[in-house]
mmCIF file of C-alpha atoms (C1' of nucleotides) in Angstrom:
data_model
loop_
_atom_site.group_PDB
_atom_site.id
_atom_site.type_symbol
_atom_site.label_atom_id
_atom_site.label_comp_id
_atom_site.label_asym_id
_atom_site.label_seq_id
_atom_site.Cartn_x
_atom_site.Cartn_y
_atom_site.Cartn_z
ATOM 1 C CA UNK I 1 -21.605 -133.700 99.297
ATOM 2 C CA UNK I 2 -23.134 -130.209 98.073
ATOM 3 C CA UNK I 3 -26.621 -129.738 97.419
ATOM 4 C CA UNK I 4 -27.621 -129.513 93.614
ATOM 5 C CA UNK I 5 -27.771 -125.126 94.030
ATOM 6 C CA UNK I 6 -23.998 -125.219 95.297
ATOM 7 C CA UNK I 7 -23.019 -127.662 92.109
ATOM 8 C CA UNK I 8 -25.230 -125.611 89.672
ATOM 9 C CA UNK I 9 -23.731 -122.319 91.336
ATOM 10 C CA UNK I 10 -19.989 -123.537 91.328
ATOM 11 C CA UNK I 11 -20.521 -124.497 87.878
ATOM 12 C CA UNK I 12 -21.949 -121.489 86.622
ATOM 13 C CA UNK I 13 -19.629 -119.015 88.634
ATOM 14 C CA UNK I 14 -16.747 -121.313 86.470
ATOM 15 C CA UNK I 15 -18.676 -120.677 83.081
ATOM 16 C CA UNK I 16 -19.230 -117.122 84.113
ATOM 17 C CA UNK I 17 -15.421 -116.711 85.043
ATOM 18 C CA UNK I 18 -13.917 -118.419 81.553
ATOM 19 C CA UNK I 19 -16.214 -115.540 79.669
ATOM 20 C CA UNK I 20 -15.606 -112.914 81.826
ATOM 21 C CA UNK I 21 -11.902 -113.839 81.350
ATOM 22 C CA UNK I 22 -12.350 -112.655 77.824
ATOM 23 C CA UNK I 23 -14.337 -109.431 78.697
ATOM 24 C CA UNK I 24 -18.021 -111.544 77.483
ATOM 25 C CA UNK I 25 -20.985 -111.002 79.748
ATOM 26 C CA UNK I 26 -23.038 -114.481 79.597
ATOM 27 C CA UNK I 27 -26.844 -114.612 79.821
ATOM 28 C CA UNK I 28 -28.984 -117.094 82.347
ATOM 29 C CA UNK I 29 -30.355 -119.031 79.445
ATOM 30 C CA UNK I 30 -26.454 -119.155 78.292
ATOM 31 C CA UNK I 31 -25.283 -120.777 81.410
ATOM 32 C CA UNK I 32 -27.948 -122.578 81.916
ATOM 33 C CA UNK I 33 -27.407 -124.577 78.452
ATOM 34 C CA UNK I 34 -23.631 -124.969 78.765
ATOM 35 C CA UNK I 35 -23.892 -126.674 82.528
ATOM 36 C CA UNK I 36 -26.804 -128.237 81.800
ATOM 37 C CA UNK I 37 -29.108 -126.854 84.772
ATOM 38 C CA UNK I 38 -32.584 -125.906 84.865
ATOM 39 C CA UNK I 39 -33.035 -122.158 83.937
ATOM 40 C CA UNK I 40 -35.538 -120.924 86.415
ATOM 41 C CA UNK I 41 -33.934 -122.573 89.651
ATOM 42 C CA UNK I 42 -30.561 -121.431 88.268
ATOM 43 C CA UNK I 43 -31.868 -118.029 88.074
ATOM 44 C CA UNK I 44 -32.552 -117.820 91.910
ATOM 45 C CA UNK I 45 -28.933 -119.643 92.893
ATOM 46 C CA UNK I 46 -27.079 -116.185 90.167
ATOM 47 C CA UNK I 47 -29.310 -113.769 92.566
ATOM 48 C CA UNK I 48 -28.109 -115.537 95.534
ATOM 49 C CA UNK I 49 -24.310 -114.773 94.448
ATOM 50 C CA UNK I 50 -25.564 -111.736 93.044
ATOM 51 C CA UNK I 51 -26.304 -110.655 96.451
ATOM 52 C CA UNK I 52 -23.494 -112.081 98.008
ATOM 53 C CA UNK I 53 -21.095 -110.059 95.344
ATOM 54 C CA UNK I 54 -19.560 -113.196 93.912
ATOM 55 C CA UNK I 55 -21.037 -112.195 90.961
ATOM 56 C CA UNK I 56 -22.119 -109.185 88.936
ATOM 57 C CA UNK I 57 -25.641 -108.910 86.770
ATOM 58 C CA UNK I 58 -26.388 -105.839 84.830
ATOM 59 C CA UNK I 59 -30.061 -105.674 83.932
ATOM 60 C CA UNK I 60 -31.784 -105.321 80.786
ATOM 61 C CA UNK I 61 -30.662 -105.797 76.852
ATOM 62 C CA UNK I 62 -27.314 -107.054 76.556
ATOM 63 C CA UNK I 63 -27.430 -107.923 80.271
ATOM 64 C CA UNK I 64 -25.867 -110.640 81.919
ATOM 65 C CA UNK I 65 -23.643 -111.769 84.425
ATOM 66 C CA UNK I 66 -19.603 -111.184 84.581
ATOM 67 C CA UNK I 67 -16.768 -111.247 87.211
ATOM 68 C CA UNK I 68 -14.833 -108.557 87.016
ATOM 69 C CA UNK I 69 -11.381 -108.885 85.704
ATOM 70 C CA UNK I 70 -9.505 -108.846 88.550
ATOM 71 C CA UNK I 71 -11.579 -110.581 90.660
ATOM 72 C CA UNK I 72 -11.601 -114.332 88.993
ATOM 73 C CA UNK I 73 -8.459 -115.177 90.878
ATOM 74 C CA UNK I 74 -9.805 -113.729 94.234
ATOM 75 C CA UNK I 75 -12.909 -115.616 93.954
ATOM 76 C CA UNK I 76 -12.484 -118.794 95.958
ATOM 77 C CA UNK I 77 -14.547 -122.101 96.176
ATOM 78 C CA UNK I 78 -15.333 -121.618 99.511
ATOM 79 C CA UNK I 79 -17.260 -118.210 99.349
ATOM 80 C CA UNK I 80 -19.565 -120.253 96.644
ATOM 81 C CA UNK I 81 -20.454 -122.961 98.927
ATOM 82 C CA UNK I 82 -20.659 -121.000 101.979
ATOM 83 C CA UNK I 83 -23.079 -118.641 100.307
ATOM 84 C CA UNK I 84 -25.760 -121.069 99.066
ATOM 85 C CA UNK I 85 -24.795 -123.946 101.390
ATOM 86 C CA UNK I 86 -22.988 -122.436 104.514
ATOM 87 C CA UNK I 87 -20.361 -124.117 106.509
ATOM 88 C CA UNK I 88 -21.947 -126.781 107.662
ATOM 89 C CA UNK I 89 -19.829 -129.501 105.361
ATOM 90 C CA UNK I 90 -16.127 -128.815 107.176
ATOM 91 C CA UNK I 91 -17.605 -127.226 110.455
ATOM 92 C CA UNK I 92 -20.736 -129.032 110.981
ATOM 93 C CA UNK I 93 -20.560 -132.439 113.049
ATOM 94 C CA UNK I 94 -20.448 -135.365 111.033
ATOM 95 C CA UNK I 95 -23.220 -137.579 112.892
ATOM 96 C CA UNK I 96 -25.465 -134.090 113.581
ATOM 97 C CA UNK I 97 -24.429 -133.316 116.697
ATOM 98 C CA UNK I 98 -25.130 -129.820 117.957
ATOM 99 C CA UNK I 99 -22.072 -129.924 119.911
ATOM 100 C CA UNK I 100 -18.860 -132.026 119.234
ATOM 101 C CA UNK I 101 -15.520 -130.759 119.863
ATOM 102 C CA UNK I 102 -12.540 -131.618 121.467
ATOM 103 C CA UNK I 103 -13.835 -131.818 124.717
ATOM 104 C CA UNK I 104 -17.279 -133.818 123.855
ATOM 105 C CA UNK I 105 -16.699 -135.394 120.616
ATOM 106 C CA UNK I 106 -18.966 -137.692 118.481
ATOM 107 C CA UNK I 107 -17.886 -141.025 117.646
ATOM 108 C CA UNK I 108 -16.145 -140.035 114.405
ATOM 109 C CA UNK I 109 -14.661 -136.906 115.388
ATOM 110 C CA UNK I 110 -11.474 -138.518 115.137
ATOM 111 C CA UNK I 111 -11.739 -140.171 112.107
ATOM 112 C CA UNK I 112 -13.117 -136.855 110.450
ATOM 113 C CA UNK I 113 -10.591 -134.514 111.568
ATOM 114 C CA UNK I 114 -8.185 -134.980 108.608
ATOM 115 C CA UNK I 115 -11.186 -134.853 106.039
ATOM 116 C CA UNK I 116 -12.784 -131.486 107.054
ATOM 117 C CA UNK I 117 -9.262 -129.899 107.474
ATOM 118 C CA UNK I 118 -8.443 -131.132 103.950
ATOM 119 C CA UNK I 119 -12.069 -130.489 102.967
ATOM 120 C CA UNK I 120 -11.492 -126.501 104.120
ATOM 121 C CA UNK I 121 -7.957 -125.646 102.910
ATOM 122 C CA UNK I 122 -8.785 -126.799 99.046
ATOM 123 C CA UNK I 123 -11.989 -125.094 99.408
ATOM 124 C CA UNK I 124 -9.981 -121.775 100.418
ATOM 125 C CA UNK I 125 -7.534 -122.301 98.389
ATOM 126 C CA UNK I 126 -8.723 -122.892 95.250
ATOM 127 C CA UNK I 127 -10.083 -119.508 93.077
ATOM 128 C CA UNK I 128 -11.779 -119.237 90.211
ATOM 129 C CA UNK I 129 -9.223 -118.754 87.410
ATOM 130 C CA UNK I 130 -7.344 -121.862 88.015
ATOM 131 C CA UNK I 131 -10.531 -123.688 87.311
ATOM 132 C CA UNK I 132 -11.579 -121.673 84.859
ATOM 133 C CA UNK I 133 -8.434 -121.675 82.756
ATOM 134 C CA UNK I 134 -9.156 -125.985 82.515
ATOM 135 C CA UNK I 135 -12.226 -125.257 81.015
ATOM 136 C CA UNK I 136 -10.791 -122.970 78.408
ATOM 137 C CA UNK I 137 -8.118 -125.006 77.209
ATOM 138 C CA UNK I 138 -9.881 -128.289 77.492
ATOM 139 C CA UNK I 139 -8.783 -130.041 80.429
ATOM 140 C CA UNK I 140 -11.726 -130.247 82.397
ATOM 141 C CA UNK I 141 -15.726 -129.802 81.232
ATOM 142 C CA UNK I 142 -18.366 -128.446 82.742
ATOM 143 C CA UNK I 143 -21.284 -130.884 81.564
ATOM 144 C CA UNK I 144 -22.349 -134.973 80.566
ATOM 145 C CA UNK G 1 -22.272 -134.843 104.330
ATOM 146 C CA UNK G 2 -24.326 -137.632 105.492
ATOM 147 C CA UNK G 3 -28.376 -137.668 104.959
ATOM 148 C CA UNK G 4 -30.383 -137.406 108.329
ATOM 149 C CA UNK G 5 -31.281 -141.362 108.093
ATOM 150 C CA UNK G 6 -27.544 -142.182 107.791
ATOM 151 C CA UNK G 7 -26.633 -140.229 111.086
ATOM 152 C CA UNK G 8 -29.211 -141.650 112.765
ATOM 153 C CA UNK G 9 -27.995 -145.245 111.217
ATOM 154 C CA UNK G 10 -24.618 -144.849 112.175
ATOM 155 C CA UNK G 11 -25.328 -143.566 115.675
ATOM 156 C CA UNK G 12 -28.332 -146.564 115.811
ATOM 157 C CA UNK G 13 -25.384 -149.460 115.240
ATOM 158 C CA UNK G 14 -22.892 -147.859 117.353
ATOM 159 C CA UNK G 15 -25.349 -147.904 120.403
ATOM 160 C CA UNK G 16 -26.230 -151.114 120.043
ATOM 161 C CA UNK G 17 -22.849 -152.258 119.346
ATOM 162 C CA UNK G 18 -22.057 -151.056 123.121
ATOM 163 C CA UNK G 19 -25.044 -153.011 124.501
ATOM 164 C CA UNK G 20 -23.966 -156.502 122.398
ATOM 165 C CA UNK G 21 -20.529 -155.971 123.528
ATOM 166 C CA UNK G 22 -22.079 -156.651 127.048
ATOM 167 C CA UNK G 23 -24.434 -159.329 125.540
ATOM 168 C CA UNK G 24 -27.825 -156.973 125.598
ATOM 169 C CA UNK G 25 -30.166 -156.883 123.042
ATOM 170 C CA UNK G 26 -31.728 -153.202 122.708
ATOM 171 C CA UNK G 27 -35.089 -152.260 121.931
ATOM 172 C CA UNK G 28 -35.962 -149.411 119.170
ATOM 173 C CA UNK G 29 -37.496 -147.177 122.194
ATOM 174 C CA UNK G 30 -34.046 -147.205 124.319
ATOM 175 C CA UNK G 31 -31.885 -146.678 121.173
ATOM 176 C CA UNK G 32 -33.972 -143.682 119.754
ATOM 177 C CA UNK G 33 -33.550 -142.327 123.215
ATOM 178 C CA UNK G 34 -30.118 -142.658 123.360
ATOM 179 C CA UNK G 35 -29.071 -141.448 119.943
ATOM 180 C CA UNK G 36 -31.733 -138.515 120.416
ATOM 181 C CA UNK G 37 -33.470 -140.022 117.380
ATOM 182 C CA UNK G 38 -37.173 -139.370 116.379
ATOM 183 C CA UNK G 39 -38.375 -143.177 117.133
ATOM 184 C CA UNK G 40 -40.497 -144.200 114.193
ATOM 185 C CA UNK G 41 -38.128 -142.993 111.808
ATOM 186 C CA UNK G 42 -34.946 -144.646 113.089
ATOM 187 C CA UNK G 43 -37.441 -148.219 113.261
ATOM 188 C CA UNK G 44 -37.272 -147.230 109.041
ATOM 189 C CA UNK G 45 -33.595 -146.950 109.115
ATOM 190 C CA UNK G 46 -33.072 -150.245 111.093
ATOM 191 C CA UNK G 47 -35.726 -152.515 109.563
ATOM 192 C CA UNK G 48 -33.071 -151.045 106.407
ATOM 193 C CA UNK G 49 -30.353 -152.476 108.455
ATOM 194 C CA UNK G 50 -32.300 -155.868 109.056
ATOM 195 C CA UNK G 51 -32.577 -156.013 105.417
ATOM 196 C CA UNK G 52 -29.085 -155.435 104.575
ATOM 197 C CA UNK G 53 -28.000 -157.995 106.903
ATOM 198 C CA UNK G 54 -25.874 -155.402 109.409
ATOM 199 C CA UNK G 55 -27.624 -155.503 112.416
ATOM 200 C CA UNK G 56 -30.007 -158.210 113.460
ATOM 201 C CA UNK G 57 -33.759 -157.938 115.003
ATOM 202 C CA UNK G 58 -36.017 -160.329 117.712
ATOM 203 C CA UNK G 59 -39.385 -159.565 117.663
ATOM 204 C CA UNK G 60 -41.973 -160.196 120.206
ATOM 205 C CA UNK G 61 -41.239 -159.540 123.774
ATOM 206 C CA UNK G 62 -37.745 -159.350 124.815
ATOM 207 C CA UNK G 63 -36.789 -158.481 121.371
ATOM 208 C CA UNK G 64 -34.864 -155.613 119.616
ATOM 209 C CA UNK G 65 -32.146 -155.394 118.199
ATOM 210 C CA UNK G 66 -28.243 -156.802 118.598
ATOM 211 C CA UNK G 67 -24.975 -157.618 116.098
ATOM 212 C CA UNK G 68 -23.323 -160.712 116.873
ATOM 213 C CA UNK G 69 -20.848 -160.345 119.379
ATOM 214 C CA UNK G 70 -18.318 -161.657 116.917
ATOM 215 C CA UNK G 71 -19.353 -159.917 114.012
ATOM 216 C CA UNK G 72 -19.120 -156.012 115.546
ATOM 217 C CA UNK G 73 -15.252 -155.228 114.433
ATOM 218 C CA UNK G 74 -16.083 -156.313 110.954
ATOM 219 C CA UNK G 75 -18.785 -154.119 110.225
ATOM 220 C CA UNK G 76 -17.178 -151.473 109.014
ATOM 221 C CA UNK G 77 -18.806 -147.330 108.485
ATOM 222 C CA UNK G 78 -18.717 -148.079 104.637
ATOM 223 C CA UNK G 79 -21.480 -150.787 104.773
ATOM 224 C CA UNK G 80 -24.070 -148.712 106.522
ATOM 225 C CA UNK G 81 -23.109 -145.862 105.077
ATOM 226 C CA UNK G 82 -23.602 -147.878 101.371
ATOM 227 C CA UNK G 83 -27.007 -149.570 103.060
ATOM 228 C CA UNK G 84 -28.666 -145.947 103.639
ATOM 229 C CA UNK G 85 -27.058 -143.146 101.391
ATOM 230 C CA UNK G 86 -25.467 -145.340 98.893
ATOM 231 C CA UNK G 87 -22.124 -144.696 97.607
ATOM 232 C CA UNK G 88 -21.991 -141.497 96.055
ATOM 233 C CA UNK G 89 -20.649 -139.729 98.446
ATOM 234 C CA UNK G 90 -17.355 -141.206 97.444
ATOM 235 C CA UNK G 91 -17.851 -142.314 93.918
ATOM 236 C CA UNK G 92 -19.659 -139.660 91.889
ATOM 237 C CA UNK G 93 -19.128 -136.398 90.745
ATOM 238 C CA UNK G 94 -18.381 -133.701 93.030
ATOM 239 C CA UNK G 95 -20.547 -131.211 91.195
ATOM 240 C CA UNK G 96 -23.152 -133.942 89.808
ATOM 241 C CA UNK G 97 -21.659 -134.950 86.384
ATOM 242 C CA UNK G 98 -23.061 -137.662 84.876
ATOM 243 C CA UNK G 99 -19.842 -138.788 83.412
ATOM 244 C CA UNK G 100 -16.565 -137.799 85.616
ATOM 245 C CA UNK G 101 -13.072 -139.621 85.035
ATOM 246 C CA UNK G 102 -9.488 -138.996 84.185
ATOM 247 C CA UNK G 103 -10.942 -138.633 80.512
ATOM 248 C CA UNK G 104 -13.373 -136.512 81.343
ATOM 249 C CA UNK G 105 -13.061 -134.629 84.770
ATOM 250 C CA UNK G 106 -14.819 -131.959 85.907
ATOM 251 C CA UNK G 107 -12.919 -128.442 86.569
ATOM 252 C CA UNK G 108 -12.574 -129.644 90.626
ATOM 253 C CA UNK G 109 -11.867 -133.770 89.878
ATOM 254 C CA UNK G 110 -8.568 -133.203 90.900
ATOM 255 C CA UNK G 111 -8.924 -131.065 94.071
ATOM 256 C CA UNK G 112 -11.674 -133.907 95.078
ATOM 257 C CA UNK G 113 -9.572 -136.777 94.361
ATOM 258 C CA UNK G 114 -7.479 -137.144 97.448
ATOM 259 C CA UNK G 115 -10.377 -136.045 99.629
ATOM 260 C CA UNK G 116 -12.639 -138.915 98.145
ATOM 261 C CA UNK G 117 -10.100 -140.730 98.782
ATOM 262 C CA UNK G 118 -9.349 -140.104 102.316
ATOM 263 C CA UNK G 119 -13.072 -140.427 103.338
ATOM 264 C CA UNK G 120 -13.520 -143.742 101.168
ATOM 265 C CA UNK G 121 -10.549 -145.285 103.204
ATOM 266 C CA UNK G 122 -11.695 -144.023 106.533
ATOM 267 C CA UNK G 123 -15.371 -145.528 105.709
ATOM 268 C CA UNK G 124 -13.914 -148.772 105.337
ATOM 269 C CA UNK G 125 -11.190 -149.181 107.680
ATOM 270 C CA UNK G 126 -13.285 -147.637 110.653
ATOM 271 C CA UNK G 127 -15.505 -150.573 112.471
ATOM 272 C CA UNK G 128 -18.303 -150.199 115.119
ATOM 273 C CA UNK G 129 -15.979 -152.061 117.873
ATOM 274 C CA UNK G 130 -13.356 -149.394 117.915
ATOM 275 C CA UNK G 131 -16.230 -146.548 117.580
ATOM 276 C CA UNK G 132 -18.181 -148.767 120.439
ATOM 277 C CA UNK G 133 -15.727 -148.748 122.636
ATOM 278 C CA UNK G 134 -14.797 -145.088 122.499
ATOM 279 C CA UNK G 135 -17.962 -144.620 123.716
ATOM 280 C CA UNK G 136 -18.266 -147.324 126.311
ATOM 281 C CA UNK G 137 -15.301 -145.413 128.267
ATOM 282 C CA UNK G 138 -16.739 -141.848 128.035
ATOM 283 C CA UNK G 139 -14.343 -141.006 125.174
ATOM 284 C CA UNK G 140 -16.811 -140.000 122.873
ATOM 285 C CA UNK G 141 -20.408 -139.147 122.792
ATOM 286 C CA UNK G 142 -23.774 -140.269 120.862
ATOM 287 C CA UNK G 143 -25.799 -136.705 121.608
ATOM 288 C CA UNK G 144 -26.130 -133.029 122.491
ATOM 289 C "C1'" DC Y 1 -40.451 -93.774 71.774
ATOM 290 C "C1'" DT Y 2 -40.916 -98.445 70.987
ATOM 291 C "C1'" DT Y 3 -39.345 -102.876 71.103
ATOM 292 C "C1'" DA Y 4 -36.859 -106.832 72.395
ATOM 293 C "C1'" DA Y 5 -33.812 -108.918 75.555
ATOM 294 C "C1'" DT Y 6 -32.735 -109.256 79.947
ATOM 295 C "C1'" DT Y 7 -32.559 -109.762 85.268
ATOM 296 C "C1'" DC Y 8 -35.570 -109.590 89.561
ATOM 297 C "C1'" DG Y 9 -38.872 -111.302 92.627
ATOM 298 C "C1'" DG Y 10 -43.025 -113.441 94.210
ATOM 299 C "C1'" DA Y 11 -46.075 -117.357 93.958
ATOM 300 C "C1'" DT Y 12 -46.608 -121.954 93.180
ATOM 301 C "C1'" DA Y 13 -45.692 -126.796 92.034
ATOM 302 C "C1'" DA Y 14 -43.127 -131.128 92.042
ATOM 303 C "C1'" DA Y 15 -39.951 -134.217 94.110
ATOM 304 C "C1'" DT Y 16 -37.415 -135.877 97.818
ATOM 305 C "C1'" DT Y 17 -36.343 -136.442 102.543
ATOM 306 C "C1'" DT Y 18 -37.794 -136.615 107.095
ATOM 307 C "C1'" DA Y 19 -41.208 -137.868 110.309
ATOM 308 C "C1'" DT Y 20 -45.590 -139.790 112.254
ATOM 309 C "C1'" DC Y 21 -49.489 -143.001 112.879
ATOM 310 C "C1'" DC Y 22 -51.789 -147.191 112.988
ATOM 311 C "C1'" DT Y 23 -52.408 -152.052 112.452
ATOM 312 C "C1'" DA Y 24 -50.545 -156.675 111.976
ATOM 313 C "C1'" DT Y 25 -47.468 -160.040 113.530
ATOM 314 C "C1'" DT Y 26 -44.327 -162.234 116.621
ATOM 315 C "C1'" DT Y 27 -42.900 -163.993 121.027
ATOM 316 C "C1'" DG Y 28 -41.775 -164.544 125.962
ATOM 317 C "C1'" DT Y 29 -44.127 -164.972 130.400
ATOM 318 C "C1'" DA Y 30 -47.646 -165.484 133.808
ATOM 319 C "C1'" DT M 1 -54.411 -169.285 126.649
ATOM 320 C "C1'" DA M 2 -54.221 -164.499 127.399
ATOM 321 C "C1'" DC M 3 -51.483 -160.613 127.729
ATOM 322 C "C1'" DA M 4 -47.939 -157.379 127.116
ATOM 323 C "C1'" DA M 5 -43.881 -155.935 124.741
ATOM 324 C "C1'" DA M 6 -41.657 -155.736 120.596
ATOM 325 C "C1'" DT M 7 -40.531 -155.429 115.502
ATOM 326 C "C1'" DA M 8 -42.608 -155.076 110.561
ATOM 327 C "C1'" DG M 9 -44.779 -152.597 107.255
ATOM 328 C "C1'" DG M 10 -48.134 -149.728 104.862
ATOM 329 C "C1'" DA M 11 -50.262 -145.234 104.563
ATOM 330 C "C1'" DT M 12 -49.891 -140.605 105.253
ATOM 331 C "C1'" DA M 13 -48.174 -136.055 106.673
ATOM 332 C "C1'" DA M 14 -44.741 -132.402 107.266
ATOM 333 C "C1'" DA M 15 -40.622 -130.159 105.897
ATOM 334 C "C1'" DT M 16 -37.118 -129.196 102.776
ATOM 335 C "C1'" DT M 17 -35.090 -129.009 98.359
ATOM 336 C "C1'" DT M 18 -35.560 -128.614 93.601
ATOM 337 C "C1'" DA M 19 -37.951 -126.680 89.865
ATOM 338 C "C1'" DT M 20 -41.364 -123.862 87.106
ATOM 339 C "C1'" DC M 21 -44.204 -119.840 85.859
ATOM 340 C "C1'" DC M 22 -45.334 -115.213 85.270
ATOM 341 C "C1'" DG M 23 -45.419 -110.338 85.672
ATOM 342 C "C1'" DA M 24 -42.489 -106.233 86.814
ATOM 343 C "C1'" DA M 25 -38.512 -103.520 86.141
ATOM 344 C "C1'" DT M 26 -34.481 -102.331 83.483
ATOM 345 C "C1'" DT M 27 -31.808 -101.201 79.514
ATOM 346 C "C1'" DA M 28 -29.574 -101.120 74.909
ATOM 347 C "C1'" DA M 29 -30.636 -100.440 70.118
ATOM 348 C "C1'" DG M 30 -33.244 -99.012 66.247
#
DNA sequence: CTTAATTCGGATAAATTTATCCTATTTGTA
DNA sequence: TACAAATAGGATAAATTTATCCGAATTAAG
């Protein structure tokens, strides 16, 4: 479905969020250990949101990475994906085919319609602080 | 969504589930053509098919490849999917967790559930004879 | 000012996926 | 039987994704 940088970066944007929640700026080597992804490559997917102002870092001793505040709930799945995947999963064709619409579809157009639709909306509609708040009060985990 | 080989494998079986339909067997040269397929590769992907019993091969001159006339509306999208990418796509973990139930979810286990769903039904009710025939009338489209 | 803890960024390596090439084998037809 | 047209399969190469390493820059604290 995503490649292993969107699941490492979705995971560690949710880490990042549950801290930030509590005004804590986590490290790399701290995410890295509490979803369980390789530090090095994970450090390259945090620029990549870095860049794309998902996220914040702040250099140096006591550095780190935090969302602010007011941002976790404005933070959505979809900007995640889009930034280290693209759009590909609910705009790309589903058999590869450079063009398929409407008007020249591929053989499961049809049958993907629904899917990618659904696909989009809980992409876009789901933020960061929902998610995040599961992982605080033990609901949902982030690693095993 | 798909790998590259499983495109190609779905497109391969729907072309030449159009030419059994009309009682032609299809050699790896006309389907790669067809499907806009890089021909070596795609001879990979259907010796996979071979294997896996979905499609069915003639070597030697006047060979290539065919599905029993009576057998293309009961292969459905699921088995070549399964035969090439496996089932992941629709059993594991959204963002890679080893472990992911009810139990134990991961922070988007809900949000994925319905979509999983959705594509894991779709997969198996959808068979190359309706896909096949779409085609066959100009309805839908194998490239561009 | 020095040190230690960090992120940043470039280079490189490993693993996987995608793709190609070549030879062997099979098989229908002349 | 000889030939040509195919698939089968092994070896290899190219491209992409995943992962590691290391030095540079930054910054808070002592």
């Amino acid at each position: 479905m995503f490649s292993k940088a969107c699941e490492y970066g979705i995971k560690a944007s949710i880490y990042i969020a549950t801290n930030s929640y509590d005004g804590h700026r986590v490290s790399l080597k701290e995410i890295a250990q509490k979803i369980d992804s390789p530090e090095a490559f994970t450090a390259k997917i945090l620029q990549d949101l870095v860049r794309h102002k998902i996220i914040r870092s702040a250099k140096g001793a006591y550095g780190g990475f935090e969302i602010p505040k007011n941002e976790i709930s404005e933070v959505k799945l979809s900007q995640i994906v889009n930034a280290i995947d693209g759009d590909s999963i609910y705009r790309g064709c589903g058999l590869g085919l450079h063009v398929c619409d409407e008007n020249h579809p591929c053989p499961v157009h049809d049958q993907f319609k629904d899917i990618r639709t659904q696909l989009k909306d809980m992409l876009q509609n789901t933020n960061l602080e929902q998610l995040a708040l599961d992982i605080k009060s033990g609901v949902s985990f982030l690693k095993l």
